[in-house]
PDB file of C-alpha atoms in Angstrom:
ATOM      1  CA  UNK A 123    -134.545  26.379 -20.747  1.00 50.00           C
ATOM      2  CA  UNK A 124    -133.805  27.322 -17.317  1.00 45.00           C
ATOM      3  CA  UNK A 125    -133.305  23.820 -15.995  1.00 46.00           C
ATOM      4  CA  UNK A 126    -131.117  23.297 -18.812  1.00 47.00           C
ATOM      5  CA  UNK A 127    -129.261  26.597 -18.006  1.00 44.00           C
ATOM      6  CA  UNK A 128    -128.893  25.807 -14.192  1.00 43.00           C
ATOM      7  CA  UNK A 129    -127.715  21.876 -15.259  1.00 47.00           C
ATOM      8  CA  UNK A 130    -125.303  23.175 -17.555  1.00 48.00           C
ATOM      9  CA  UNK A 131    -123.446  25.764 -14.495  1.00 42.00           C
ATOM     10  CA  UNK A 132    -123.688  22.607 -12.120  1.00 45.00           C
ATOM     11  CA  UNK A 133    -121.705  20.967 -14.477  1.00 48.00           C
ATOM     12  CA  UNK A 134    -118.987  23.425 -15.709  1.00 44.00           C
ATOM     13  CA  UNK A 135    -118.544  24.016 -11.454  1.00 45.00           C
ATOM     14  CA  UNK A 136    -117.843  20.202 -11.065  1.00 43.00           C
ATOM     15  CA  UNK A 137    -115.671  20.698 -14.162  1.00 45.00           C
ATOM     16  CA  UNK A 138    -113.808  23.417 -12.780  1.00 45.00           C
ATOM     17  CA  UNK A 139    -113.354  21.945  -9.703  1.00 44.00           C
ATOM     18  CA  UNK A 140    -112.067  18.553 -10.572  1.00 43.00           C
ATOM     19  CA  UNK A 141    -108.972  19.812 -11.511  1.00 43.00           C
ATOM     20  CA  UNK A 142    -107.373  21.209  -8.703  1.00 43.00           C
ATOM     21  CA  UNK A 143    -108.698  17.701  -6.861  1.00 41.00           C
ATOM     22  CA  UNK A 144    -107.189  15.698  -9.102  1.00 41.00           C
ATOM     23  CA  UNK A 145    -103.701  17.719  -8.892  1.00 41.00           C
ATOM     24  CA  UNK A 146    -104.207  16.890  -4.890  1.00 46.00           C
ATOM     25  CA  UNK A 147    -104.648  13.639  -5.442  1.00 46.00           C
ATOM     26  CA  UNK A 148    -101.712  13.243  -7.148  1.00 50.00           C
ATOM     27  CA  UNK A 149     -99.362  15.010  -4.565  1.00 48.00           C
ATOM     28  CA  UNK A 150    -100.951  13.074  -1.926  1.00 55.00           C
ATOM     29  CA  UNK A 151     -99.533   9.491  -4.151  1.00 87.00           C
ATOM     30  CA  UNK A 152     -96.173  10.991  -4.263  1.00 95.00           C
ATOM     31  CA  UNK A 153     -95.920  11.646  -0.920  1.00 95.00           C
ATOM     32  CA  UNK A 154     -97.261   8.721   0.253  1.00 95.00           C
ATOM     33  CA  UNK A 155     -95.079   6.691  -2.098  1.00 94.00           C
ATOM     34  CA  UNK A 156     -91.495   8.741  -0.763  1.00 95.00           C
ATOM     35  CA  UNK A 157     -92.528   8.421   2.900  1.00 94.00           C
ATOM     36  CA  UNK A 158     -92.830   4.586   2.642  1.00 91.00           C
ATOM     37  CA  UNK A 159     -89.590   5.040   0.587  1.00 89.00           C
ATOM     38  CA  UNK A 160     -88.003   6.829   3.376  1.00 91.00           C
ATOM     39  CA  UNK A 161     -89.844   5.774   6.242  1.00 89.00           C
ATOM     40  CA  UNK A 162     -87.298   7.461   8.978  1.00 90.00           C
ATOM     41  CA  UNK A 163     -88.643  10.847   7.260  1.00 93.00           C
ATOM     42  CA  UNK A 164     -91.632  12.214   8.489  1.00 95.00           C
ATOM     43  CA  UNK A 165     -94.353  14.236   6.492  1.00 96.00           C
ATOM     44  CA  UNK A 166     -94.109  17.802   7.917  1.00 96.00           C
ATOM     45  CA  UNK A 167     -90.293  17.961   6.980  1.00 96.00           C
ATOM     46  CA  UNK A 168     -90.951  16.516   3.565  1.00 96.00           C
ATOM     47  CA  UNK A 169     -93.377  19.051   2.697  1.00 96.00           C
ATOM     48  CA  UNK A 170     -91.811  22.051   4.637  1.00 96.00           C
ATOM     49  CA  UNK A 171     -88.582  21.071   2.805  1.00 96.00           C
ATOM     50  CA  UNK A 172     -90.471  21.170  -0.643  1.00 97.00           C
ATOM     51  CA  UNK A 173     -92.327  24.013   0.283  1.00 97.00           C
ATOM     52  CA  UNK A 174     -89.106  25.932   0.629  1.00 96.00           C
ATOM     53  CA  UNK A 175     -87.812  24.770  -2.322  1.00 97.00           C
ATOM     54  CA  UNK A 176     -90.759  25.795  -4.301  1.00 97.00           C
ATOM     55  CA  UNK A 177     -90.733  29.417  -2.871  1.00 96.00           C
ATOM     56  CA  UNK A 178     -87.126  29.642  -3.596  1.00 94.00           C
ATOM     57  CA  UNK A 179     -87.237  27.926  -7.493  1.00 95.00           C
ATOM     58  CA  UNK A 180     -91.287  29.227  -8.911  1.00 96.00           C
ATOM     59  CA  UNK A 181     -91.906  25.110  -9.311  1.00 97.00           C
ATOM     60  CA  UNK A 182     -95.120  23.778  -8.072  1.00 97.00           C
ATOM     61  CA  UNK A 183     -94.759  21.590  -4.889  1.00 96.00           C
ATOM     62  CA  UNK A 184     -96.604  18.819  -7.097  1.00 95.00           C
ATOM     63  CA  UNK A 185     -93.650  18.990  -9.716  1.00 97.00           C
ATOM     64  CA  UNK A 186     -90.970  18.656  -6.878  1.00 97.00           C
ATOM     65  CA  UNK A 187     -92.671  15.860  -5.053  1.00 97.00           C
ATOM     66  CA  UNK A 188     -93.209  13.856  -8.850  1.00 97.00           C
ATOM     67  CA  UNK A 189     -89.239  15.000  -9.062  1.00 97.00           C
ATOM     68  CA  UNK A 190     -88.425  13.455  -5.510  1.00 97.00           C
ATOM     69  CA  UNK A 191     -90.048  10.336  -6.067  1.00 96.00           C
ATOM     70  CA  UNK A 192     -88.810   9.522  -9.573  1.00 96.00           C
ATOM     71  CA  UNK A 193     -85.073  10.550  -8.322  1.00 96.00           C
ATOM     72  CA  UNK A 194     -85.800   7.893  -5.361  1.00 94.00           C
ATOM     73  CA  UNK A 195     -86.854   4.929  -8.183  1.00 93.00           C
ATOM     74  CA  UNK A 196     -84.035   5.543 -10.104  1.00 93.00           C
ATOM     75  CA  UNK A 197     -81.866   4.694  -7.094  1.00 91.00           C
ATOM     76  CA  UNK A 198     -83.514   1.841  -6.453  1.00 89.00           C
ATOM     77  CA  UNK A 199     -83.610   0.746  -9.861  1.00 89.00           C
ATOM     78  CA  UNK A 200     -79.566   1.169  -9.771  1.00 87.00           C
ATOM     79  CA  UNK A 201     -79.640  -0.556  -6.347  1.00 84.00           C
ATOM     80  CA  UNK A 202     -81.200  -3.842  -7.990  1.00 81.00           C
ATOM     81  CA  UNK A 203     -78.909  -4.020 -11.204  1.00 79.00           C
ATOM     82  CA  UNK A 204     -76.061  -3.879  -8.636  1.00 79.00           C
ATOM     83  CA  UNK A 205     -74.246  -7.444  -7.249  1.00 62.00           C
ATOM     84  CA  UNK A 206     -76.084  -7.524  -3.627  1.00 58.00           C
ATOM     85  CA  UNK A 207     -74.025  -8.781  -0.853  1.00 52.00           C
ATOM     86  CA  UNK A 208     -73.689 -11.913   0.386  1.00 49.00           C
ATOM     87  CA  UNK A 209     -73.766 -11.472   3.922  1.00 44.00           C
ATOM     88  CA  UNK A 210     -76.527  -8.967   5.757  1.00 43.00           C
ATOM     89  CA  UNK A 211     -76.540  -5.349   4.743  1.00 41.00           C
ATOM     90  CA  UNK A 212     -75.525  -2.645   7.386  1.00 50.00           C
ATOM     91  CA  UNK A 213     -78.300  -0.791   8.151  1.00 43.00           C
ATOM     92  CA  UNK A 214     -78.423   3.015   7.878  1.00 46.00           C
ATOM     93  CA  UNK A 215     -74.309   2.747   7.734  1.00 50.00           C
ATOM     94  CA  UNK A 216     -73.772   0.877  11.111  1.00 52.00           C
ATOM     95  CA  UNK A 217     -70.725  -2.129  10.241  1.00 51.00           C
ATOM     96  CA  UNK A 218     -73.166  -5.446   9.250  1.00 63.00           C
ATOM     97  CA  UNK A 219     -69.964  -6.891   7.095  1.00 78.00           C
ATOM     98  CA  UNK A 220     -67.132  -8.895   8.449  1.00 85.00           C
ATOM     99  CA  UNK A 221     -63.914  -7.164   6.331  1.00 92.00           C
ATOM    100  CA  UNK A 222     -62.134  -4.200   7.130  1.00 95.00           C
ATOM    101  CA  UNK A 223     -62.599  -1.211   4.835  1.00 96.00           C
ATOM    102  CA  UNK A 224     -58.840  -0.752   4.929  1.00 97.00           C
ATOM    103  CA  UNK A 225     -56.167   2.510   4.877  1.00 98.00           C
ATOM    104  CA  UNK A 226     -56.588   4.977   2.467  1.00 98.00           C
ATOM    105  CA  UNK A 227     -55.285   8.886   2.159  1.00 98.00           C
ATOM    106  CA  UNK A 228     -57.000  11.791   3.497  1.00 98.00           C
ATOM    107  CA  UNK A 229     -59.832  13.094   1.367  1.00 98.00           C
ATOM    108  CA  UNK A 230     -60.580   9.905  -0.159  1.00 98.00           C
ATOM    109  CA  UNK A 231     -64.289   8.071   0.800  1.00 98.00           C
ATOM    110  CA  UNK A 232     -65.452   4.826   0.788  1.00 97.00           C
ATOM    111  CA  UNK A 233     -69.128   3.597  -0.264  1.00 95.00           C
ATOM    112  CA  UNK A 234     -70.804   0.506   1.366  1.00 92.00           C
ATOM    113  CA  UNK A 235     -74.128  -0.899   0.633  1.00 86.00           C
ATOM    114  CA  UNK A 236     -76.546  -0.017   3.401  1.00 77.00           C
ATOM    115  CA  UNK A 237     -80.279  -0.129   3.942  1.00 59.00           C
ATOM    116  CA  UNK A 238     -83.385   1.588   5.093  1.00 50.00           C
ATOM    117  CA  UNK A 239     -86.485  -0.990   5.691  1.00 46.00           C
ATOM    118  CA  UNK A 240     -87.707  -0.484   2.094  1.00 56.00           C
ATOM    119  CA  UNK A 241     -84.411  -0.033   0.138  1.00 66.00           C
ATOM    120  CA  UNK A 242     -80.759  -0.657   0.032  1.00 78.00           C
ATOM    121  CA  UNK A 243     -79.523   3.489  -0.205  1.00 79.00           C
ATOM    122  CA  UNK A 244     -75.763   2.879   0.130  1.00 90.00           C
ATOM    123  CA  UNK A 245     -73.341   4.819   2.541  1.00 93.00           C
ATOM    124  CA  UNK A 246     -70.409   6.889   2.255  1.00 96.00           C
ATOM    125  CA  UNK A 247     -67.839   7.889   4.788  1.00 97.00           C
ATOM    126  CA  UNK A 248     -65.192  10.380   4.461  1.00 98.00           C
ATOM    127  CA  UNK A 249     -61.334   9.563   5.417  1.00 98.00           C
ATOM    128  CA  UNK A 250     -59.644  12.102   7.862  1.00 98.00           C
ATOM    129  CA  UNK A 251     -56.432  10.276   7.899  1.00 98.00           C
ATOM    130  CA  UNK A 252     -54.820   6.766   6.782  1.00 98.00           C
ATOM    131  CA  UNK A 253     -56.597   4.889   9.535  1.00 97.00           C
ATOM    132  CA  UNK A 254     -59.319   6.991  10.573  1.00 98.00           C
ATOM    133  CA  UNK A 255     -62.958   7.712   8.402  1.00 98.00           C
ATOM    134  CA  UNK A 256     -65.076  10.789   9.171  1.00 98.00           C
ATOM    135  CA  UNK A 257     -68.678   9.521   8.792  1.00 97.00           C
ATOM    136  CA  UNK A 258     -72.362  10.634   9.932  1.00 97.00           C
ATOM    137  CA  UNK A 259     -74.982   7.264  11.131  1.00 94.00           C
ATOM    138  CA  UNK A 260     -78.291   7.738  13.164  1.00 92.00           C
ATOM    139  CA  UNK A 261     -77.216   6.868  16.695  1.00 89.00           C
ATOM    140  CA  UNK A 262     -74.004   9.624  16.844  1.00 95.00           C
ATOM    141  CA  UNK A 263     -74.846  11.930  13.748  1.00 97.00           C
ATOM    142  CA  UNK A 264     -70.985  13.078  12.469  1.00 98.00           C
ATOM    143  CA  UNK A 265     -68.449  11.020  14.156  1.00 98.00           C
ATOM    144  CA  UNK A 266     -64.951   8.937  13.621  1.00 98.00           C
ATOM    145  CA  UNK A 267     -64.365   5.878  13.647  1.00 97.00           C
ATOM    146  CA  UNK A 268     -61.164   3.361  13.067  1.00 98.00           C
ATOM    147  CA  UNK A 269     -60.740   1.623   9.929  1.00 97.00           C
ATOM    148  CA  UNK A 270     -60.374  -1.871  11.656  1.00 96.00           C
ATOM    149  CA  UNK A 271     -63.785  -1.258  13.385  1.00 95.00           C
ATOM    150  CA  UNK A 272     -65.724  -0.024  10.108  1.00 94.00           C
ATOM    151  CA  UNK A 273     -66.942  -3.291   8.781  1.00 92.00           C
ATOM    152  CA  UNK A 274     -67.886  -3.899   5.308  1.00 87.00           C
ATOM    153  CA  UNK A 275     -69.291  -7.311   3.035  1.00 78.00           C
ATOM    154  CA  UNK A 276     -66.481  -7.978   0.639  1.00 81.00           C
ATOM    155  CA  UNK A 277     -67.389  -7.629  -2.873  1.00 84.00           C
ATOM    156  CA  UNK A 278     -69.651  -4.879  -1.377  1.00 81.00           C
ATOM    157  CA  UNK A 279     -67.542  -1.695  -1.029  1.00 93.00           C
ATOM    158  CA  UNK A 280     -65.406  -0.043  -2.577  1.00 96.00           C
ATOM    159  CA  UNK A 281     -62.586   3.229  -1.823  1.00 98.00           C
ATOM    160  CA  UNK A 282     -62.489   6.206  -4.442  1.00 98.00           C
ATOM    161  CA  UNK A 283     -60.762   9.626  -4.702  1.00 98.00           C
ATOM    162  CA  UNK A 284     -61.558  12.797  -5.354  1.00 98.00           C
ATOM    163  CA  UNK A 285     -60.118  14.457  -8.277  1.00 98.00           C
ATOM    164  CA  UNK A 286     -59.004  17.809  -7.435  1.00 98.00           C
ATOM    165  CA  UNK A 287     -55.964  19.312  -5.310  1.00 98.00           C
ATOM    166  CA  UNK A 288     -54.270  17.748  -2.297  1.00 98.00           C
ATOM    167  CA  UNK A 289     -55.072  21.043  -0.437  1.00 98.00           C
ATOM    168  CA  UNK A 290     -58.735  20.681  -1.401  1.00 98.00           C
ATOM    169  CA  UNK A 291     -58.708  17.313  -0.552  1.00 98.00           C
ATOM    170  CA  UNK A 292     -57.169  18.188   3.429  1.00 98.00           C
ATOM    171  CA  UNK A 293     -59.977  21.417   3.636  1.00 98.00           C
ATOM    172  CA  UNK A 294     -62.267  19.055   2.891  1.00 98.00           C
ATOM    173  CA  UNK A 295     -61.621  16.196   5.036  1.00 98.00           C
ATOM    174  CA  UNK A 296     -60.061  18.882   7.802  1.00 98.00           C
ATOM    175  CA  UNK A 297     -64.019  20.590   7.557  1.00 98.00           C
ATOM    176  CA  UNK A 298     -65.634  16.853   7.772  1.00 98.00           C
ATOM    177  CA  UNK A 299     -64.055  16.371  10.915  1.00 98.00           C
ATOM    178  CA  UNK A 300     -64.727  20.018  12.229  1.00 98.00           C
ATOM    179  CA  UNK A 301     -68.793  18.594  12.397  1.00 98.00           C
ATOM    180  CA  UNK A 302     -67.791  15.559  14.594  1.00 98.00           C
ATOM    181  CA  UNK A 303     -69.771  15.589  17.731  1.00 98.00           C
ATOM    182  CA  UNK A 304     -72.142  18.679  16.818  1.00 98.00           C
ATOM    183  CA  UNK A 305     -74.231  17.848  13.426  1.00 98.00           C
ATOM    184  CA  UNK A 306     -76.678  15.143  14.384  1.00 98.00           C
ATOM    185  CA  UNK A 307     -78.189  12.963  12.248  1.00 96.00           C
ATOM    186  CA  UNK A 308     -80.590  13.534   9.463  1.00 96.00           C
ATOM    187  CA  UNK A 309     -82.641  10.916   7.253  1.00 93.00           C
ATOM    188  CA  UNK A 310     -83.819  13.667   4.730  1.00 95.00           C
ATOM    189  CA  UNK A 311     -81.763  12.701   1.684  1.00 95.00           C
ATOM    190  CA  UNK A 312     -84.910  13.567  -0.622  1.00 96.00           C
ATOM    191  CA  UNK A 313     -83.578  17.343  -0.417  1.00 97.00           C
ATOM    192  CA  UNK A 314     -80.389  17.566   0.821  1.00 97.00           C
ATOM    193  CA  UNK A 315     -78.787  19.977  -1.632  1.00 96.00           C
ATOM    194  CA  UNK A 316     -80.714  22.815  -0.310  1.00 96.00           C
ATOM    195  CA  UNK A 317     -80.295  22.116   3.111  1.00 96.00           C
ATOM    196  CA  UNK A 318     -77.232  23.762   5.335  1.00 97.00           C
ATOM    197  CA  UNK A 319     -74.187  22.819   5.499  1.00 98.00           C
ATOM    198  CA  UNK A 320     -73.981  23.361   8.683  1.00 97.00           C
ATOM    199  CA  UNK A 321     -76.225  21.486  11.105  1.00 97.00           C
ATOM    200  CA  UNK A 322     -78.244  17.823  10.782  1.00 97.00           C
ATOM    201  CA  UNK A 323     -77.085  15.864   8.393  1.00 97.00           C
ATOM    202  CA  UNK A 324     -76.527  12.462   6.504  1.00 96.00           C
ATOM    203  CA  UNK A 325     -73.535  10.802   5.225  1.00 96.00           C
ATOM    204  CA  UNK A 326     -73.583  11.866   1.710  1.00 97.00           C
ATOM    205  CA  UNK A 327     -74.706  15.330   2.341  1.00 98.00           C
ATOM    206  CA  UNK A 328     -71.286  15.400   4.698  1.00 98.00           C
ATOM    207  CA  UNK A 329     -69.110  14.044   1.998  1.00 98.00           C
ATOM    208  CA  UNK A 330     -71.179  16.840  -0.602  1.00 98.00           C
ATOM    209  CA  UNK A 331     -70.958  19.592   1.496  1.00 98.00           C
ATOM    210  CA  UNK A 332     -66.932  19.039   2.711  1.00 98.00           C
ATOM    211  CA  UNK A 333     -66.002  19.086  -1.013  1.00 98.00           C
ATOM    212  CA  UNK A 334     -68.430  21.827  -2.137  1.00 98.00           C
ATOM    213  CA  UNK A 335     -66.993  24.214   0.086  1.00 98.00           C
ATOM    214  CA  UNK A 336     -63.416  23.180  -0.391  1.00 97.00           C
ATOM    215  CA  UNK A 337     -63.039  23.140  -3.798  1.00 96.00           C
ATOM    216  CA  UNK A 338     -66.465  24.228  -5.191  1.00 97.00           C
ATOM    217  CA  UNK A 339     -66.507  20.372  -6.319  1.00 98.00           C
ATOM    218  CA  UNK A 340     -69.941  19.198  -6.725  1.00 98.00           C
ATOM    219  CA  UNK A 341     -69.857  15.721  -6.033  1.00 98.00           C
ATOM    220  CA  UNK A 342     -73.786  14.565  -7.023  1.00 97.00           C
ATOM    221  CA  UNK A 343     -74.033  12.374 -10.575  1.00 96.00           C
ATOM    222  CA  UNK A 344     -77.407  13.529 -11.689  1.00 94.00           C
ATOM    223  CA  UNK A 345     -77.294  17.218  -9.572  1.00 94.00           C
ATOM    224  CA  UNK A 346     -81.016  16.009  -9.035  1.00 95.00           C
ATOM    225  CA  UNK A 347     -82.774  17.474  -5.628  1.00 97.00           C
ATOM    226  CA  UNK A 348     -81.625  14.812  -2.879  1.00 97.00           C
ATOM    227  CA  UNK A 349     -77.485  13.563  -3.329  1.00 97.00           C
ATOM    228  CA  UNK A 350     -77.524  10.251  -2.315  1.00 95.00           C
ATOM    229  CA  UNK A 351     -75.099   7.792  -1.416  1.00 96.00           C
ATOM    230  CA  UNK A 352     -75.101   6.836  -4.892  1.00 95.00           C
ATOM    231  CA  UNK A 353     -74.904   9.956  -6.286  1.00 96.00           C
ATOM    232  CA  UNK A 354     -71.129  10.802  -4.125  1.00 98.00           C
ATOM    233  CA  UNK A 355     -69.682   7.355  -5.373  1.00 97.00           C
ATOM    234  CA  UNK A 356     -70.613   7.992  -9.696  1.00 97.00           C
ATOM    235  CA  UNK A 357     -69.664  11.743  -9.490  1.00 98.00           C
ATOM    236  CA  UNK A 358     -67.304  12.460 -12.487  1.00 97.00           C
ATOM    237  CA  UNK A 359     -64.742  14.093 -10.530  1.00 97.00           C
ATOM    238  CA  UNK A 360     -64.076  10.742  -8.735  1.00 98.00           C
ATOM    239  CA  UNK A 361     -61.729   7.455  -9.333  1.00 98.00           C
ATOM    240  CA  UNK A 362     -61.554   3.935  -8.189  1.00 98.00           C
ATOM    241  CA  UNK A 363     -58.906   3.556  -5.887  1.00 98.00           C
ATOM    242  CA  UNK A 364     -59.810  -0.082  -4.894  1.00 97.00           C
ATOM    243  CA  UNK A 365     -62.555  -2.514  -4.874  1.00 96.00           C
ATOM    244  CA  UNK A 366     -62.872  -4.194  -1.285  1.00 93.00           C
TER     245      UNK A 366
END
């Protein structure tokens, strides 16, 4: 009776314990799996960002990471049903096509395919005038460039507008190219809607930000936790101006 009794304990503490393993074992997959997803982002700010996020929302960290990671597949399942481009794909923004993206009026944005090693993300940049896009890329974080120098595949891009007012659409451009030369660059797009809007950041979470706080536009298709490239271009508040 009492080895019985003393087998049984043994085996409601393995019991017991399993579970909160097995719930580790599981965040430990999703990390692993968003990290090689976003390989420029390291571990400590993926977890200190969901950390934060759980503290702020009551979800459990394993929730947001299984959220992350099934936000990040259905890019990339949207990234393969798209037409890929020809020629080689920019990587994280920088001008791999041959074409000109082209004039277009203040406020408007352009999206470009673009890649990280793993997947092709897509890129947006901002226009601050006619001839002159507002856009943050790795090596400079926020800076301008020309639109003769900001190379694009043809077939690849495309120029859209934002549906709101032409004073919205000047704040928000105007504030785009207030962050030129001071926010740096950042490669968490996994959970940039709860990050400042003021300080690192990458290209969509410029274009996000600009329009969220001129215009209280929220410019994210799916209002998931990361707004990705993807996410700025198939916003309902926006129109096609011109395929390039």
């Amino acid at each position: 009776m009492k080895k019985h009794l003393v087998t049984s304990v043994l085996a409601f503490c393995l019991a017991a314990f399993s579970v909160p393993s097995a719930f580790a074992q599981d965040q430990i997959s999703y990390k692993d799996e968003i990290l090689s997803m976003q390989p420029d982002l390291t571990s400590a700010e993926l977890l200190s960002s969901v950390q934060a996020i759980a503290k702020n929302t009551g979800d459990t960290e394993d929730a947001l990471l299984k959220q992350i990671y099934e936000e990040l597949k259905q890019d990339q399942t949207k990234s393969k049903k798209e037409k890929q481009p020809s020629g080689k794909i920019g990587t994280m923004g920088s001008s791999g096509g041959t074409v000109s993206v082209g004039p277009s009026s203040k406020g408007n944005f352009y999206y470009t395919a673009s890649q990280t090693a793993y997947m092709n993300h897509g890129h947006v940049g901002m226009y601050y005038s006619s001839d002159v896009i507002v856009e943050s890329v790795p090596e400079t974080g926020v800076r301008t460039i020309s639109t003769t120098l900001r190379k694009v595949d043809q077939g690849d891009a495309q120029v859209k507008s934002v549906t709101t007012s032409s004073s919205n659409r000047n704040n928000a451009a105007n504030w785009a190219f207030s962050r030129v030369g001071i926010d740096a660059y950042s490669y968490n797009f996994v959970t940039n809607r709860s990050t400042s809007h003021i300080g690192d950041k990458n290209c969509s979470k410029l274009v996000w930000s600009a329009y969220k706080l001129n215009g209280n536009l929220d410019l994210d298709v799916d209002g998931g936790l990361g707004v990705y490239p993807r996410d700025v271009r198939d916003a309902p508040a926006t129109q096609l101006v011109r395929n390039i």
